[in-house]
Coordinates of C-alpha atoms (C1' of nucleotides) in Angstrom, one line a residue:
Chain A
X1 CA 0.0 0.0 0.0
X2 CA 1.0 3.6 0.5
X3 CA 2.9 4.5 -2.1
X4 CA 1.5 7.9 -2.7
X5 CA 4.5 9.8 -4.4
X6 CA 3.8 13.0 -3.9
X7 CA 0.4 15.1 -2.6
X8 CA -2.4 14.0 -4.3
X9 CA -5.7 15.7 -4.2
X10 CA -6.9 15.9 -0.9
X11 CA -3.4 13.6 0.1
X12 CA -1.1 15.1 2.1
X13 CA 2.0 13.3 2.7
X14 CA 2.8 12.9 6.4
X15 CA -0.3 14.3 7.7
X16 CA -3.4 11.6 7.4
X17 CA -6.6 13.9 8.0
X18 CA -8.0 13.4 4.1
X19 CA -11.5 11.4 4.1
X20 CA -11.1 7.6 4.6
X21 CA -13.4 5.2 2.5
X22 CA -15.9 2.7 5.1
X23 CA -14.1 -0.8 4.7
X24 CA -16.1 -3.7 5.2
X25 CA -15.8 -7.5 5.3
X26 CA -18.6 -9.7 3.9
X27 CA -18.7 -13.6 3.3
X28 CA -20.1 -15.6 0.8
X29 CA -20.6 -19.0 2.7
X30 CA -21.5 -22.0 0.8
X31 CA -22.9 -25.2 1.8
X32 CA -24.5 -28.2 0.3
X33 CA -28.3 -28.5 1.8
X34 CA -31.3 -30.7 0.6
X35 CA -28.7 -31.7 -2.0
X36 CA -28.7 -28.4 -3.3
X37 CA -26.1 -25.8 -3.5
X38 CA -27.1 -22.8 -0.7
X39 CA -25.9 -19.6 0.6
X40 CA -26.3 -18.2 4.0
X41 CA -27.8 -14.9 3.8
X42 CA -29.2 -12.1 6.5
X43 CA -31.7 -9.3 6.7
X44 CA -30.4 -5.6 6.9
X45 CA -31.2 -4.1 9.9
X46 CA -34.5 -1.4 10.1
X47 CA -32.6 1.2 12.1
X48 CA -32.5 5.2 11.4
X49 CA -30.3 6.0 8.5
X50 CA -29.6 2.5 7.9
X51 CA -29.0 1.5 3.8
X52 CA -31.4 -1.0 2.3
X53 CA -33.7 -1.7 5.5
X54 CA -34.4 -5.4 5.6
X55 CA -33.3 -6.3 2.3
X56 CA -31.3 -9.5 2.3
X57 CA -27.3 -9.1 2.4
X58 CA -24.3 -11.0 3.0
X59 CA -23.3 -11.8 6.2
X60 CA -20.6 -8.6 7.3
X61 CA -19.8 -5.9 8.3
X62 CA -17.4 -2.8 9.7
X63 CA -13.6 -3.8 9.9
X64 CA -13.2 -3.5 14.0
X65 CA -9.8 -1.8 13.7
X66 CA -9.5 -2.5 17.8
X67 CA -10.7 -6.0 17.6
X68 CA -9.8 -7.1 13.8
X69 CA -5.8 -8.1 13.7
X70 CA -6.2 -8.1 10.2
X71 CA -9.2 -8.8 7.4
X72 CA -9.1 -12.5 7.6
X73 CA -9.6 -12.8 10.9
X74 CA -12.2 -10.8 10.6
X75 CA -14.1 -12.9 7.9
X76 CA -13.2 -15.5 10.2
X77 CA -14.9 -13.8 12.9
X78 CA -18.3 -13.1 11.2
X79 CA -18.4 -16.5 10.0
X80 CA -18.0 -17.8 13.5
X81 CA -20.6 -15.2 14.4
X82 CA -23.3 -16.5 12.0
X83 CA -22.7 -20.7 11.7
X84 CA -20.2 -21.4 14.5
X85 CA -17.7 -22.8 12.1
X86 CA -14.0 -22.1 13.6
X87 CA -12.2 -24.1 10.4
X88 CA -13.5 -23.6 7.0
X89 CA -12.2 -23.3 4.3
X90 CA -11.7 -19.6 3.9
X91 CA -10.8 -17.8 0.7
X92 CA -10.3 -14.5 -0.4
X93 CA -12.7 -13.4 -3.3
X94 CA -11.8 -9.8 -4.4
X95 CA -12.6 -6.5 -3.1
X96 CA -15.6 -4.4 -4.1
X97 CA -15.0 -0.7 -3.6
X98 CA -16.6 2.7 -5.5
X99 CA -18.3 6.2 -4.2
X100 CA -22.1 4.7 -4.9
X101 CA -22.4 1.2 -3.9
X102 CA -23.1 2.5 -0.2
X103 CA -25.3 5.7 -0.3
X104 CA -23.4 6.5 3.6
X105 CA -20.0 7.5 0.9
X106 CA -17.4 5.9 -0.4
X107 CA -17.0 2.5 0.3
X108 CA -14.9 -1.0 -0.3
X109 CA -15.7 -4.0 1.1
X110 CA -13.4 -7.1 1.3
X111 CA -15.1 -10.2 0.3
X112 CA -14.2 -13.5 1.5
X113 CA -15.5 -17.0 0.6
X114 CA -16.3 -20.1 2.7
X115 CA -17.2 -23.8 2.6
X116 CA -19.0 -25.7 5.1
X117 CA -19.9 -29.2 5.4
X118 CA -24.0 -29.7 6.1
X119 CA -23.5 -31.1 9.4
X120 CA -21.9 -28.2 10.9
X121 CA -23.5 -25.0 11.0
X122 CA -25.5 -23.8 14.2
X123 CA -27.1 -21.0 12.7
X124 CA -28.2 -17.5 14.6
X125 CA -31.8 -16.6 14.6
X126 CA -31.1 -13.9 12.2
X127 CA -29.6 -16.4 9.3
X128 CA -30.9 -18.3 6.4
X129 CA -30.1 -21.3 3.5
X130 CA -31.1 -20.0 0.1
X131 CA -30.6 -22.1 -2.5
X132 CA -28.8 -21.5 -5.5
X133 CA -31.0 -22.3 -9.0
X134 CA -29.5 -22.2 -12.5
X135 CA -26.4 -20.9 -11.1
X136 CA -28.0 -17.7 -9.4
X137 CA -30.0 -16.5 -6.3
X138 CA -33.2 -15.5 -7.4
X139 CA -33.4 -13.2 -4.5
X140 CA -32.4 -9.4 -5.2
X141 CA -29.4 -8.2 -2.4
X142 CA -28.6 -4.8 -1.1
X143 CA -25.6 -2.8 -2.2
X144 CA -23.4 -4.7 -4.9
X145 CA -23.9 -7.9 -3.2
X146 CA -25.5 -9.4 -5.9
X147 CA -22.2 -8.7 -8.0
X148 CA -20.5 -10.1 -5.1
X149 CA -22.7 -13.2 -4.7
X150 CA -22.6 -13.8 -8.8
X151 CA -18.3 -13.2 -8.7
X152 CA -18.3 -16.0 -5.9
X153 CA -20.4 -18.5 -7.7
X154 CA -18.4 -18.0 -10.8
X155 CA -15.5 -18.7 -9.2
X156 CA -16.7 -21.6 -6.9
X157 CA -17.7 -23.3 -10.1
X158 CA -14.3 -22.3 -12.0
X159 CA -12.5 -24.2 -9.4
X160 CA -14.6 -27.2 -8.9
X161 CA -13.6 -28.0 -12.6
X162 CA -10.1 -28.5 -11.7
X163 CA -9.5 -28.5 -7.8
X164 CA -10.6 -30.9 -4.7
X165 CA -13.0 -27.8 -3.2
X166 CA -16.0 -29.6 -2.8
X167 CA -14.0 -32.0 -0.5
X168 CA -14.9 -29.3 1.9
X169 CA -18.1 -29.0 1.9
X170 CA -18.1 -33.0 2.8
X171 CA -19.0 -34.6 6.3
X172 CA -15.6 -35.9 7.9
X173 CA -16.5 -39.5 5.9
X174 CA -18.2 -40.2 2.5
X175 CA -18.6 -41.9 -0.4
X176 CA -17.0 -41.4 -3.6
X177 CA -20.3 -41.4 -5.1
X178 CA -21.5 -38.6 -2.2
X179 CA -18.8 -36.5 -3.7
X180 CA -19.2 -36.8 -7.2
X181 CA -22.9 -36.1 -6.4
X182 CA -21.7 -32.6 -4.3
X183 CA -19.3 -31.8 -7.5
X184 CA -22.2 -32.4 -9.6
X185 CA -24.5 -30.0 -7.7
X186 CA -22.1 -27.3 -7.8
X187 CA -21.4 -27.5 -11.5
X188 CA -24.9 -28.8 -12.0
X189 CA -23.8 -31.1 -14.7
X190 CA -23.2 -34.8 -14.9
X191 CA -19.9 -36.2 -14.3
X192 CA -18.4 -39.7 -15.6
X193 CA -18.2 -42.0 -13.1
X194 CA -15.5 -44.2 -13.9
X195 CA -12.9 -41.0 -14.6
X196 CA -14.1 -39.1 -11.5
X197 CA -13.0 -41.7 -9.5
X198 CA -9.5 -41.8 -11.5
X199 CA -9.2 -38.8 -10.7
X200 CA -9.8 -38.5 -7.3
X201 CA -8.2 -41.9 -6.1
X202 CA -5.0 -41.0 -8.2
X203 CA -5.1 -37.2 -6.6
X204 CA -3.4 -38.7 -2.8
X205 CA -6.6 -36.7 -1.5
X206 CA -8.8 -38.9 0.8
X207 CA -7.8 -42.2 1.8
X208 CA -10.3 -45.5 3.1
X209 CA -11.5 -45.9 6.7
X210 CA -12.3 -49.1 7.6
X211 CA -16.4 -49.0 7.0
X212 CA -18.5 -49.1 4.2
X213 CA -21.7 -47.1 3.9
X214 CA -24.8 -49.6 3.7
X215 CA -28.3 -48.9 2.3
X216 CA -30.6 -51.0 0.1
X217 CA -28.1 -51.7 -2.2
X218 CA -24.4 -52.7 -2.7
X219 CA -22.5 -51.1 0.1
X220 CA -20.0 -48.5 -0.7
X221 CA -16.8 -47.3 1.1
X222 CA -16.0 -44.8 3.1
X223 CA -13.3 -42.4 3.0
X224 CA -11.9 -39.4 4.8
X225 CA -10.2 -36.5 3.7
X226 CA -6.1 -36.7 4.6
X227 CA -4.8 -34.6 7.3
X228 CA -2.7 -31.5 4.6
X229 CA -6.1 -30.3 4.0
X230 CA -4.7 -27.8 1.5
X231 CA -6.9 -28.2 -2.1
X232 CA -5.4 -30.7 -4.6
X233 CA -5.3 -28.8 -8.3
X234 CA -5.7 -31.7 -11.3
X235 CA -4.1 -30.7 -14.7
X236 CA -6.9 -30.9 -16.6
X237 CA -10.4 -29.7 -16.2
X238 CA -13.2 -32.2 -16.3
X239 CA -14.5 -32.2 -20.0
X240 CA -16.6 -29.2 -20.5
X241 CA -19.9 -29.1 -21.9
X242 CA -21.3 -28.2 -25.6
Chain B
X1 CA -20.3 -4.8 2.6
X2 CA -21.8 -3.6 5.5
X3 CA -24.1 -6.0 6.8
X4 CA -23.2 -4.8 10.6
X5 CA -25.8 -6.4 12.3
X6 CA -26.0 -4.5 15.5
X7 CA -23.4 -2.3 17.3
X8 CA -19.9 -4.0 17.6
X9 CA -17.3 -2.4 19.6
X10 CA -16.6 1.0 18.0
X11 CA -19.7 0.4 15.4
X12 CA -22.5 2.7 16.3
X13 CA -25.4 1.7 13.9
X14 CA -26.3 4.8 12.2
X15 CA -23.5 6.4 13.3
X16 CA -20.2 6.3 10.7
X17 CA -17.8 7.9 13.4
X18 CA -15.6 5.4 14.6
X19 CA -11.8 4.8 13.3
X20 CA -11.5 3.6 9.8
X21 CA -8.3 1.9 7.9
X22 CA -6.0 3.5 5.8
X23 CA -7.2 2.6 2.2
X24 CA -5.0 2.5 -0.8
X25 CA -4.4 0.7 -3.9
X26 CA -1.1 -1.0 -5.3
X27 CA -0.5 -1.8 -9.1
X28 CA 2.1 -4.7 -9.5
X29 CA 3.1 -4.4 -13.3
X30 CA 4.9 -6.9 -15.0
X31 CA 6.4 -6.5 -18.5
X32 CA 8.9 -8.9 -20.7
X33 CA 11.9 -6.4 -21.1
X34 CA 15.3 -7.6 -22.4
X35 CA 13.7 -11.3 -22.3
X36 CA 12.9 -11.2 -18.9
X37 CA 10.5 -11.0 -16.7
X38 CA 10.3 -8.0 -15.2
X39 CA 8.6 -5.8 -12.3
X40 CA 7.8 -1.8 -12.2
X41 CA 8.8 -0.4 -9.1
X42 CA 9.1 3.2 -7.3
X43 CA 11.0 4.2 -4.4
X44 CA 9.3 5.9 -1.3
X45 CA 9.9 9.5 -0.6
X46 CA 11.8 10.5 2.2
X47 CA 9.8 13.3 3.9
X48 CA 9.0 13.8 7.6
X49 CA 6.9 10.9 8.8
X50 CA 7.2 8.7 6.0
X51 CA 7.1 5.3 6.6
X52 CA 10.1 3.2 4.9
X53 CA 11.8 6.3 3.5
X54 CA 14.2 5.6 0.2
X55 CA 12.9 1.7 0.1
X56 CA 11.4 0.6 -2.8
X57 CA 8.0 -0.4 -3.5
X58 CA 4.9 -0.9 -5.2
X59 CA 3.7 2.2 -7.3
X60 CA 0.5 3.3 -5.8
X61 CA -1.3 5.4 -3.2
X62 CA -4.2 6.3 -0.7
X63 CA -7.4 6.2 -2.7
X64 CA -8.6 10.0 -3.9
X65 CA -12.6 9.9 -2.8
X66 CA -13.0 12.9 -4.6
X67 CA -11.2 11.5 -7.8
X68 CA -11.8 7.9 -8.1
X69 CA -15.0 6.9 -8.9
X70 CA -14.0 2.8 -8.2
X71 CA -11.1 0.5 -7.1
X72 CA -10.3 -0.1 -10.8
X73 CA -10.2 3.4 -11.5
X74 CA -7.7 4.0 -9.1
X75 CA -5.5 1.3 -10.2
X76 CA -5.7 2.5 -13.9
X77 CA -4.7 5.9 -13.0
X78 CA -1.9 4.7 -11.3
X79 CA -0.5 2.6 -14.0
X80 CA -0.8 5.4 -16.5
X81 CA 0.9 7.6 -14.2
X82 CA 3.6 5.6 -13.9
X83 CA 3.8 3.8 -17.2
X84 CA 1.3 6.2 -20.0
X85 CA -0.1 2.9 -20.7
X86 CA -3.8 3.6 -20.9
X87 CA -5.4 -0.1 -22.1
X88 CA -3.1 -3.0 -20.1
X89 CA -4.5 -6.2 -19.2
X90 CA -5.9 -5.8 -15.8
X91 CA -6.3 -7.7 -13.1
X92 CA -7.6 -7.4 -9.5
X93 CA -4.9 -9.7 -7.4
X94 CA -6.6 -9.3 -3.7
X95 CA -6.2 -6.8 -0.6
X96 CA -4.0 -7.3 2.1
X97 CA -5.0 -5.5 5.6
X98 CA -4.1 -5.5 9.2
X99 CA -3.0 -3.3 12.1
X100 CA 0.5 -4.2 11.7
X101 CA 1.6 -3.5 8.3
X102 CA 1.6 0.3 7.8
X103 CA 3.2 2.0 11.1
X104 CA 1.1 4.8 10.3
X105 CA -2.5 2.1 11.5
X106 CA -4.8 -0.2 10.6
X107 CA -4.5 0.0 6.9
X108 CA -5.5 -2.3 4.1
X109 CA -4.6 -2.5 -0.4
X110 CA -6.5 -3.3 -3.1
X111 CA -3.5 -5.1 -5.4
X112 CA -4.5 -5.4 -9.1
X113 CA -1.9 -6.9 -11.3
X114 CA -0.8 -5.4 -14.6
X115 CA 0.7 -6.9 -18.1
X116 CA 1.9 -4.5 -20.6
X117 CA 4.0 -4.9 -23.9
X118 CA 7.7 -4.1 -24.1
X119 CA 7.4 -1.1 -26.3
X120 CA 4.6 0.4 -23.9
X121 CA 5.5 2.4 -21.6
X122 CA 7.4 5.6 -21.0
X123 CA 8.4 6.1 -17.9
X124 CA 8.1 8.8 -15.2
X125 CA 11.5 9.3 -14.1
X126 CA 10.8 7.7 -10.7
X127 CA 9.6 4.4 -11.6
X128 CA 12.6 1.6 -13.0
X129 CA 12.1 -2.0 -14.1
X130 CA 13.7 -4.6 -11.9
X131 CA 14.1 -8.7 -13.1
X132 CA 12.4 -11.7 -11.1
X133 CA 15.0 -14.4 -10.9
X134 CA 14.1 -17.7 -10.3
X135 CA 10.5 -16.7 -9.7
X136 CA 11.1 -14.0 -7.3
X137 CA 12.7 -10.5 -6.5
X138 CA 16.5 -9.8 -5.1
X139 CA 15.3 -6.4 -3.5
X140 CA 13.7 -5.9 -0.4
X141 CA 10.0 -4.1 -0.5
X142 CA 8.8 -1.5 1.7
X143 CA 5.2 -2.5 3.7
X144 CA 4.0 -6.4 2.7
X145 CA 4.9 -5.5 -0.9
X146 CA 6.9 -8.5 -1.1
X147 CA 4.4 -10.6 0.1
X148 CA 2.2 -9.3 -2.5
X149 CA 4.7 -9.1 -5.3
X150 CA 5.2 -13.3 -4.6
X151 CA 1.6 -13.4 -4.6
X152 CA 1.7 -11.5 -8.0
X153 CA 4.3 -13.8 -9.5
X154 CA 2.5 -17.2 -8.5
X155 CA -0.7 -16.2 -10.0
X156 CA 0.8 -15.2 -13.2
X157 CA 2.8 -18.3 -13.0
X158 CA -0.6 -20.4 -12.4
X159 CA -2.4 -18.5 -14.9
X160 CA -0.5 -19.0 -17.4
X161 CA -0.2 -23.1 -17.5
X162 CA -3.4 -22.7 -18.5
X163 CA -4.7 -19.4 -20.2
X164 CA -3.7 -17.0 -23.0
X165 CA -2.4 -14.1 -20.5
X166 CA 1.1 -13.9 -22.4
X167 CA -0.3 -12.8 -24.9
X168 CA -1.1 -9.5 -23.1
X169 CA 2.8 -9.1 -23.2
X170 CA 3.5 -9.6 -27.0
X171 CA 3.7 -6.4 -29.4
X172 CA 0.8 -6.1 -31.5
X173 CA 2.6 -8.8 -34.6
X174 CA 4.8 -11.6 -33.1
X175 CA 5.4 -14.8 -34.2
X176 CA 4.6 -18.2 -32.6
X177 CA 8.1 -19.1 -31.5
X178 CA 7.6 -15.1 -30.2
X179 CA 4.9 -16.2 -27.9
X180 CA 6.4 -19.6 -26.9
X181 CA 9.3 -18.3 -25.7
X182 CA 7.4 -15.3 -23.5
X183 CA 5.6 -18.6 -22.0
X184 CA 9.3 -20.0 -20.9
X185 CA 10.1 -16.7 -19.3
X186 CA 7.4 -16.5 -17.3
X187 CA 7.1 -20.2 -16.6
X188 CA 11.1 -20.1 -16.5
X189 CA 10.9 -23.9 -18.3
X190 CA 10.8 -24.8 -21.5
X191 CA 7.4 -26.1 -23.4
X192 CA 7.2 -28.4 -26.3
X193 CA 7.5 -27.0 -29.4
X194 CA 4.5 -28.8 -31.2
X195 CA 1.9 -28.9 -28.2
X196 CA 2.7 -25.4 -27.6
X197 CA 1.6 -24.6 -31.8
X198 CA -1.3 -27.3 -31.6
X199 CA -3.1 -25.9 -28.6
X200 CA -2.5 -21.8 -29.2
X201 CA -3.8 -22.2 -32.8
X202 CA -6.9 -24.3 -32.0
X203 CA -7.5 -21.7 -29.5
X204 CA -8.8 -19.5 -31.7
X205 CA -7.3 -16.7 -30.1
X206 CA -4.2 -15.3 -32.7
X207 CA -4.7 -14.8 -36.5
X208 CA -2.1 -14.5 -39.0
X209 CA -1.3 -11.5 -41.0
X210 CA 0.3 -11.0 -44.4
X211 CA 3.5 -10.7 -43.6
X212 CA 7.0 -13.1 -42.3
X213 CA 10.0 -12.0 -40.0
X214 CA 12.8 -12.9 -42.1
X215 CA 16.0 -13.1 -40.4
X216 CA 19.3 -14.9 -40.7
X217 CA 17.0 -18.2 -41.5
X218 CA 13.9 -19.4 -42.4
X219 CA 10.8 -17.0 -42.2
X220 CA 8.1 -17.1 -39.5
X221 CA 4.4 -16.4 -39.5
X222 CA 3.4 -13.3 -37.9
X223 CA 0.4 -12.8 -36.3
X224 CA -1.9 -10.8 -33.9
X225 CA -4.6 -11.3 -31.0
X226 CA -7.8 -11.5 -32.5
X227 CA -10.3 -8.7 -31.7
X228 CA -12.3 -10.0 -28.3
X229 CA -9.1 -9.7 -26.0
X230 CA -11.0 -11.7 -23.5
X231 CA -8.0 -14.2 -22.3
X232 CA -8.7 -17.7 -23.4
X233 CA -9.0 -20.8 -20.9
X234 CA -7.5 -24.2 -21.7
X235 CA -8.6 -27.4 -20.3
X236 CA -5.3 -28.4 -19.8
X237 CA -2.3 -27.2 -18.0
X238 CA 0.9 -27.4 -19.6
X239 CA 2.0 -30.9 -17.9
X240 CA 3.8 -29.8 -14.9
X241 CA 7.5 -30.5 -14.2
X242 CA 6.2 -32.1 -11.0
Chain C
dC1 C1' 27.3 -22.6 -56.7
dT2 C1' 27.4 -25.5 -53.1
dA3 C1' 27.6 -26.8 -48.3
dA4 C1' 27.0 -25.8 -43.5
dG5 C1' 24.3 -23.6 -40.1
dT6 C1' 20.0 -22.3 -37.9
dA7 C1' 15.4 -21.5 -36.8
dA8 C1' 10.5 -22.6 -38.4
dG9 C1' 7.4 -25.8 -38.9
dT10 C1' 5.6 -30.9 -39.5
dT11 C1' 5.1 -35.7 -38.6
dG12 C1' 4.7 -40.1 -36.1
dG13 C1' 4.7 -43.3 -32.2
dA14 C1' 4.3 -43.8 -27.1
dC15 C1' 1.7 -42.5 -23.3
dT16 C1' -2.0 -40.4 -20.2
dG17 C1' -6.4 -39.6 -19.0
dT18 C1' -11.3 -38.7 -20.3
dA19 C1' -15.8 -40.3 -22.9
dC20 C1' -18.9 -43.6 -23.5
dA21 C1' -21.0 -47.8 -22.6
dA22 C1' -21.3 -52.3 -21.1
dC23 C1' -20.3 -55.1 -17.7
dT24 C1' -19.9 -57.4 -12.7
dA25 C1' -20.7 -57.1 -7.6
dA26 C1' -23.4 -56.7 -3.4
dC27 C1' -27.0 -55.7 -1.2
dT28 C1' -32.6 -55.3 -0.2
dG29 C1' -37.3 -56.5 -0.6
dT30 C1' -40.9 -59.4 -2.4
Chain D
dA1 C1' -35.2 -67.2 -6.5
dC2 C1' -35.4 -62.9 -8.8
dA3 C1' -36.1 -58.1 -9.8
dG4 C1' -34.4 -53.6 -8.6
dT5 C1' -30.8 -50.5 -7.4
dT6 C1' -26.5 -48.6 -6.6
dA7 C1' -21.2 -49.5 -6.3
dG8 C1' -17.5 -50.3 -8.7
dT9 C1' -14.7 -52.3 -13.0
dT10 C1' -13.4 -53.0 -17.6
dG11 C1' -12.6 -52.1 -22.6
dT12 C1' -12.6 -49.5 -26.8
dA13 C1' -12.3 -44.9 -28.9
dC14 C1' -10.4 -40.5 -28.9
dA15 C1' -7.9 -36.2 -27.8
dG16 C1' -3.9 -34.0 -26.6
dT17 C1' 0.8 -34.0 -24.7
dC18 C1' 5.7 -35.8 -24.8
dC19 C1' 9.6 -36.9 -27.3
dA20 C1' 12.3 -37.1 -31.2
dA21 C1' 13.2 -37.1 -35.8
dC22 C1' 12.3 -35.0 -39.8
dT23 C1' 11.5 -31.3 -43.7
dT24 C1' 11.6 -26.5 -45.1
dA25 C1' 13.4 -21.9 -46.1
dC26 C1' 16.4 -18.9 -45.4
dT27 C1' 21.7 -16.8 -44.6
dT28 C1' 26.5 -16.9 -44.9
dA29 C1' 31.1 -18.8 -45.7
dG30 C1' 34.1 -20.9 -49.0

DNA sequence: CTAAGTAAGTTGGACTGTACAACTAACTGT
DNA sequence: ACAGTTAGTTGTACAGTCCAACTTACTTAG
């Protein structure tokens, strides 16, 4: 940062008292619910002078600058605040800054992405799943959030083609089949069977545990994610469609 | 941004007076220059209070809420201040913020990431190119800069094992061996000659004009990007050194 | 005029991994 | 026993890379 050269505009070098932008954190947080892909949203506040009164947002909010050590732990704090989840996966998305997307002034908000498995998730009273249709929210957001929301999905579903992410959005054990299922969701196409598990088995991502998963039909087996939870990146991307 | 659900420490609902980070944007711009791969970079002024006085840095500065309209605005008019480059491939990298990493406060940067031709570029007389060797810098950066700057360098690095971003980098005619070898700076290995040919060509993304490069031996096609500079995606990655 | 040198561009066989589809395996319920 | 269902395997076709040898088109030295 701060590489200001010389005064600019209302920049004066070595004194600080030229208007600040608001800087915000907000999270996109993902999960897999009624086998469906769903984002946790909130409703804006009805307060005096408040932006967008009850609309539906993204979970976020002011950077405490007493509280915050820096803006992942703050993501990481609303999160917490919202589901509960301490250990997600926790991605940075992009930042989102202009002098109309808040009509309080100029504005930039840092927006972070997250993946939870279904399981976890003890939502506040102030929190809802909505689901994810044709690769969109059907919902309309307040401020830019819709951008924000449409940006993360994008790059969810870039990634999915040619990462392990969905392994995060897993219970701790699963099927192979439970997984292709969640990658199918997200990318809301149909996978091959026999080279998704290729893939996957070959990747050194998840390894056995010693049950199998039985139902009404031929038993499957069970795996767990290895401990280096850090996302496995294949060379290719799964065949596209068209 | 701003989905402050009720007061939080300093947050007063309706009230916008508590402390607010430092915000400014960073441009890391990379060029090919003397068949390298290169990085432009500015050294801090050395008046009263400045932070890291005479180290060298990333060129950019606090945000202007009077003269930038958005992030992306910002980071153009920092790039053509520095470079006169008006059109660049642009890219937003991420923002990096805490407490700790201006001594001046809380602070937090909106990095984009820039690619510009060799020929672009005239230069203010305060900005100089400086080589990444072996897939990072010698110098020392003022703030997180290097932190950044490696952040910079692996994305481009990821990017392009499987995208057209190089091309970004070429002149407006170059040949394919041109492009190839701009591939092997960046990747700093060498790619096959006839995968390299196969895949850019079927990409659709280059068309040939009426003209060769002669030179000491035999002629090569020259060509230029297509129209739709929109970078192109492969479904493969180079294969990896491992 | 020819021969050596060099970089551009092509060709072919081995290999890897996906696409597609048919197959076998293991269980439940009737 | 047998139909139904899902798990998991196998085999052929195909696409694209890897590797290496090859042809092509030019310059320059002798």
């Amino acid at each position: 940062m701060a590489g200001e050269d010389r005064a600019e505009g209302s920049e004066k070098s070595g004194h600080l008292d030229f208007p600040r932008p608001l800087t915000t954190v907000d999270v996109v947080i993902f999960s897999i619910r009624d086998d469906r892909l769903q984002v946790l949203l909130v409703q804006r506040p009805a307060g005096e002078g408040e932006p967008f009164p009850l609309t539906l947002a993204l979970p976020g909010g002011f950077v405490d600058v007493a509280k915050d050590r820096d803006l992942a732990a703050c993501a990481a704090r609303k999160l917490k605040e919202k589901t509960g989840v301490t250990s997600p996966y926790l991605e940075q998305l992009g930042s989102w800054g202009s002098a109309s997307r808040d009509p309080r002034g100029w504005s930039a908000t840092h927006a972070y992405f997250a993946l939870i498995p279904e399981e976890a998730g003890v939502l506040t009273s102030d929190a809802r799943w909505f689901p994810i249709r044709d690769g969109r929210l059907k919902e309309k957001l307040a401020f830019d959030h819709g951008d924000i929301l449409a940006s993360a999905i994008q790059r969810l579903r870039n990634k999915v083609e040619y990462t392990s992410l969905p392994a995060y959005l897993m219970p701790p054990e699963f099927t192979l089949p439970d997984l292709q299922r969640v990658y199918e969701r997200v990318l809301d196409r149909p996978l091959e069977k026999s080279a998704f598990r290729t893939r996957i088995l070959s990747a050194d991502m998840i390894e056995p545990v010693a049950k199998m998963r039985r139902g009404p039909n031929r038993p499957a087996q069970l795996y767990r994610l290895k401990k280096n939870s850090e996302p496995v990146y294949f060379v290719r991307t799964f065949n596209p469609p068209e």
